[in-house]
Amino acid sequence: RYVSFTIDEYGRCDRCPPNSTNTADHADCSELEEQYLAHEDGLAIFLMILAVVGIAVVSLTFAAFLAKWGTPVIMASSRELSMVLLSGLLLCFLLTFVFIGRPSDATCGIRRFCPVIFLSMIFGALLIKTN
């Protein structure tokens, strides 16, 4: 964790309060500005559009798999691993919406925990499929 200090006129170091940093001359503490990707930002809108397109593609693929579940082509493609892979992709695309917006305690926990699990689902299914 990063800790900022200021130096007073007597040469003593004082710790800056949380969510603040020292000025360039170390004479005073200044409040840190909260920064996050808001829903109205252009980048956020672009990322949400990409996520919706990805969700649509994965959902259509999922529906095609379910519609043709008993056919020889689907049966030969290790159906269960394909479903795990599609589920992991869908969850990764849904995770985009958690990363956009002001963070809360719940979203901070999801941001740390879920990407690792979802990507492990994807890579695990891919590595098992290639054996």
PDB file of C-alpha atoms in Angstrom:
ATOM      1  CA  ARG A   1       0.000   0.000   0.000  1.00  0.00           C
ATOM      2  CA  TYR A   2       1.281   3.449  -0.918  1.00  0.00           C
ATOM      3  CA  VAL A   3       1.695   5.915   1.983  1.00  0.00           C
ATOM      4  CA  SER A   4       2.377   9.645   1.490  1.00  0.00           C
ATOM      5  CA  PHE A   5       4.249  11.863   3.944  1.00  0.00           C
ATOM      6  CA  THR A   6       4.625  15.608   4.327  1.00  0.00           C
ATOM      7  CA  ILE A   7       7.555  17.447   5.885  1.00  0.00           C
ATOM      8  CA  ASP A   8       6.817  20.418   8.115  1.00  0.00           C
ATOM      9  CA  GLU A   9       9.071  23.454   8.706  1.00  0.00           C
ATOM     10  CA  TYR A  10      10.924  21.619  11.510  1.00  0.00           C
ATOM     11  CA  GLY A  11      11.809  18.629   9.309  1.00  0.00           C
ATOM     12  CA  ARG A  12       9.291  16.247  10.900  1.00  0.00           C
ATOM     13  CA  CYS A  13       7.432  13.755   8.719  1.00  0.00           C
ATOM     14  CA  ASP A  14       3.660  13.559   9.027  1.00  0.00           C
ATOM     15  CA  ARG A  15       1.565  10.885   7.373  1.00  0.00           C
ATOM     16  CA  CYS A  16      -1.118  12.048   4.953  1.00  0.00           C
ATOM     17  CA  PRO A  17      -4.667  10.847   5.692  1.00  0.00           C
ATOM     18  CA  PRO A  18      -6.168   8.005   3.635  1.00  0.00           C
ATOM     19  CA  ASN A  19      -7.237   8.869   0.063  1.00  0.00           C
ATOM     20  CA  SER A  20      -4.757  11.731  -0.143  1.00  0.00           C
ATOM     21  CA  THR A  21      -1.228  12.261  -1.397  1.00  0.00           C
ATOM     22  CA  ASN A  22       1.515  14.757  -0.814  1.00  0.00           C
ATOM     23  CA  THR A  23       2.088  17.806  -3.002  1.00  0.00           C
ATOM     24  CA  ALA A  24       5.196  18.115  -5.175  1.00  0.00           C
ATOM     25  CA  ASP A  25       7.125  20.024  -2.504  1.00  0.00           C
ATOM     26  CA  HIS A  26       5.981  17.655   0.296  1.00  0.00           C
ATOM     27  CA  ALA A  27       4.610  20.610   2.235  1.00  0.00           C
ATOM     28  CA  ASP A  28       0.941  19.628   2.281  1.00  0.00           C
ATOM     29  CA  CYS A  29      -1.504  16.793   1.581  1.00  0.00           C
ATOM     30  CA  SER A  30      -4.048  16.967  -1.227  1.00  0.00           C
ATOM     31  CA  GLU A  31      -7.175  14.850  -1.649  1.00  0.00           C
ATOM     32  CA  LEU A  32      -7.031  12.197  -4.383  1.00  0.00           C
ATOM     33  CA  GLU A  33      -9.682  12.436  -7.058  1.00  0.00           C
ATOM     34  CA  GLU A  34     -11.908   9.379  -7.430  1.00  0.00           C
ATOM     35  CA  GLN A  35     -11.626   7.964 -10.953  1.00  0.00           C
ATOM     36  CA  TYR A  36     -13.785   5.277 -12.527  1.00  0.00           C
ATOM     37  CA  LEU A  37     -15.304   4.451 -15.897  1.00  0.00           C
ATOM     38  CA  ALA A  38     -18.817   5.923 -15.887  1.00  0.00           C
ATOM     39  CA  HIS A  39     -21.673   4.410 -17.885  1.00  0.00           C
ATOM     40  CA  GLU A  40     -21.962   7.595 -19.965  1.00  0.00           C
ATOM     41  CA  ASP A  41     -18.334   7.612 -21.191  1.00  0.00           C
ATOM     42  CA  GLY A  42     -17.693   6.820 -24.826  1.00  0.00           C
ATOM     43  CA  LEU A  43     -15.297   4.001 -23.985  1.00  0.00           C
ATOM     44  CA  ALA A  44     -17.853   2.442 -21.626  1.00  0.00           C
ATOM     45  CA  ILE A  45     -20.555   2.570 -24.284  1.00  0.00           C
ATOM     46  CA  PHE A  46     -18.209   0.981 -26.828  1.00  0.00           C
ATOM     47  CA  LEU A  47     -17.247  -1.797 -24.396  1.00  0.00           C
ATOM     48  CA  MET A  48     -20.886  -2.458 -23.488  1.00  0.00           C
ATOM     49  CA  ILE A  49     -21.809  -2.719 -27.175  1.00  0.00           C
ATOM     50  CA  LEU A  50     -18.976  -5.217 -27.727  1.00  0.00           C
ATOM     51  CA  ALA A  51     -20.131  -7.194 -24.687  1.00  0.00           C
ATOM     52  CA  VAL A  52     -23.728  -7.301 -25.946  1.00  0.00           C
ATOM     53  CA  VAL A  53     -22.542  -8.511 -29.363  1.00  0.00           C
ATOM     54  CA  GLY A  54     -20.403 -11.177 -27.678  1.00  0.00           C
ATOM     55  CA  ILE A  55     -23.316 -12.263 -25.486  1.00  0.00           C
ATOM     56  CA  ALA A  56     -25.540 -12.512 -28.571  1.00  0.00           C
ATOM     57  CA  VAL A  57     -23.006 -14.623 -30.482  1.00  0.00           C
ATOM     58  CA  VAL A  58     -22.416 -16.955 -27.534  1.00  0.00           C
ATOM     59  CA  SER A  59     -26.172 -17.255 -26.919  1.00  0.00           C
ATOM     60  CA  LEU A  60     -26.845 -18.123 -30.572  1.00  0.00           C
ATOM     61  CA  THR A  61     -24.075 -20.723 -30.498  1.00  0.00           C
ATOM     62  CA  PHE A  62     -25.480 -22.112 -27.263  1.00  0.00           C
ATOM     63  CA  ALA A  63     -28.957 -22.316 -28.833  1.00  0.00           C
ATOM     64  CA  ALA A  64     -27.563 -24.058 -31.926  1.00  0.00           C
ATOM     65  CA  PHE A  65     -25.815 -26.606 -29.710  1.00  0.00           C
ATOM     66  CA  LEU A  66     -29.014 -27.303 -27.813  1.00  0.00           C
ATOM     67  CA  ALA A  67     -31.092 -27.541 -31.002  1.00  0.00           C
ATOM     68  CA  LYS A  68     -28.702 -30.081 -32.573  1.00  0.00           C
ATOM     69  CA  TRP A  69     -27.719 -31.829 -29.314  1.00  0.00           C
ATOM     70  CA  GLY A  70     -28.221 -35.408 -30.575  1.00  0.00           C
ATOM     71  CA  THR A  71     -26.566 -35.053 -33.981  1.00  0.00           C
ATOM     72  CA  PRO A  72     -23.279 -36.856 -34.683  1.00  0.00           C
ATOM     73  CA  VAL A  73     -21.345 -33.612 -35.270  1.00  0.00           C
ATOM     74  CA  ILE A  74     -22.263 -32.200 -31.857  1.00  0.00           C
ATOM     75  CA  MET A  75     -21.746 -35.551 -30.135  1.00  0.00           C
ATOM     76  CA  ALA A  76     -18.242 -35.784 -31.636  1.00  0.00           C
ATOM     77  CA  SER A  77     -17.251 -32.324 -30.392  1.00  0.00           C
ATOM     78  CA  SER A  78     -17.263 -33.200 -26.668  1.00  0.00           C
ATOM     79  CA  ARG A  79     -20.562 -31.535 -25.850  1.00  0.00           C
ATOM     80  CA  GLU A  80     -19.991 -31.048 -22.138  1.00  0.00           C
ATOM     81  CA  LEU A  81     -16.637 -29.313 -22.559  1.00  0.00           C
ATOM     82  CA  SER A  82     -18.122 -27.116 -25.265  1.00  0.00           C
ATOM     83  CA  MET A  83     -20.888 -26.075 -22.859  1.00  0.00           C
ATOM     84  CA  VAL A  84     -18.335 -25.274 -20.148  1.00  0.00           C
ATOM     85  CA  LEU A  85     -16.384 -23.200 -22.653  1.00  0.00           C
ATOM     86  CA  LEU A  86     -19.489 -21.337 -23.837  1.00  0.00           C
ATOM     87  CA  SER A  87     -20.595 -20.740 -20.246  1.00  0.00           C
ATOM     88  CA  GLY A  88     -17.195 -19.289 -19.350  1.00  0.00           C
ATOM     89  CA  LEU A  89     -17.285 -17.006 -22.391  1.00  0.00           C
ATOM     90  CA  LEU A  90     -20.789 -15.829 -21.541  1.00  0.00           C
ATOM     91  CA  LEU A  91     -19.793 -15.076 -17.947  1.00  0.00           C
ATOM     92  CA  CYS A  92     -16.698 -13.150 -19.124  1.00  0.00           C
ATOM     93  CA  PHE A  93     -18.824 -11.014 -21.413  1.00  0.00           C
ATOM     94  CA  LEU A  94     -21.289 -10.369 -18.568  1.00  0.00           C
ATOM     95  CA  LEU A  95     -18.395  -9.341 -16.331  1.00  0.00           C
ATOM     96  CA  THR A  96     -17.888  -6.272 -18.521  1.00  0.00           C
ATOM     97  CA  PHE A  97     -20.909  -4.643 -16.899  1.00  0.00           C
ATOM     98  CA  VAL A  98     -19.455  -5.146 -13.419  1.00  0.00           C
ATOM     99  CA  PHE A  99     -16.266  -3.278 -14.343  1.00  0.00           C
ATOM    100  CA  ILE A 100     -18.153  -0.226 -15.609  1.00  0.00           C
ATOM    101  CA  GLY A 101     -19.515   2.207 -13.061  1.00  0.00           C
ATOM    102  CA  ARG A 102     -18.647   3.393  -9.590  1.00  0.00           C
ATOM    103  CA  PRO A 103     -17.177   0.566  -7.510  1.00  0.00           C
ATOM    104  CA  SER A 104     -18.891  -0.693  -4.369  1.00  0.00           C
ATOM    105  CA  ASP A 105     -17.846  -3.354  -1.874  1.00  0.00           C
ATOM    106  CA  ALA A 106     -19.742  -6.030  -3.781  1.00  0.00           C
ATOM    107  CA  THR A 107     -18.403  -5.094  -7.216  1.00  0.00           C
ATOM    108  CA  CYS A 108     -14.845  -4.834  -5.870  1.00  0.00           C
ATOM    109  CA  GLY A 109     -15.115  -8.401  -4.593  1.00  0.00           C
ATOM    110  CA  ILE A 110     -16.534  -9.586  -7.897  1.00  0.00           C
ATOM    111  CA  ARG A 111     -13.799  -7.737  -9.818  1.00  0.00           C
ATOM    112  CA  ARG A 112     -11.089  -9.581  -7.907  1.00  0.00           C
ATOM    113  CA  PHE A 113     -12.600 -13.057  -7.695  1.00  0.00           C
ATOM    114  CA  CYS A 114     -14.681 -13.747 -10.795  1.00  0.00           C
ATOM    115  CA  PRO A 115     -12.288 -13.058 -13.709  1.00  0.00           C
ATOM    116  CA  VAL A 116      -9.900 -15.701 -12.392  1.00  0.00           C
ATOM    117  CA  ILE A 117     -12.660 -18.295 -12.077  1.00  0.00           C
ATOM    118  CA  PHE A 118     -14.233 -17.532 -15.460  1.00  0.00           C
ATOM    119  CA  LEU A 119     -10.920 -17.523 -17.325  1.00  0.00           C
ATOM    120  CA  SER A 120      -9.960 -20.779 -15.595  1.00  0.00           C
ATOM    121  CA  MET A 121     -13.187 -22.297 -16.910  1.00  0.00           C
ATOM    122  CA  ILE A 122     -12.293 -21.226 -20.452  1.00  0.00           C
ATOM    123  CA  PHE A 123      -8.639 -22.257 -20.400  1.00  0.00           C
ATOM    124  CA  GLY A 124      -9.381 -25.495 -18.558  1.00  0.00           C
ATOM    125  CA  ALA A 125     -11.925 -26.507 -21.178  1.00  0.00           C
ATOM    126  CA  LEU A 126      -9.524 -25.589 -23.985  1.00  0.00           C
ATOM    127  CA  LEU A 127      -6.603 -27.476 -22.484  1.00  0.00           C
ATOM    128  CA  ILE A 128      -8.681 -30.599 -21.834  1.00  0.00           C
ATOM    129  CA  LYS A 129     -10.116 -30.451 -25.366  1.00  0.00           C
ATOM    130  CA  THR A 130      -6.685 -30.375 -26.998  1.00  0.00           C
ATOM    131  CA  ASN A 131      -5.473 -33.620 -25.350  1.00  0.00           C
TER     132      ASN A 131
END
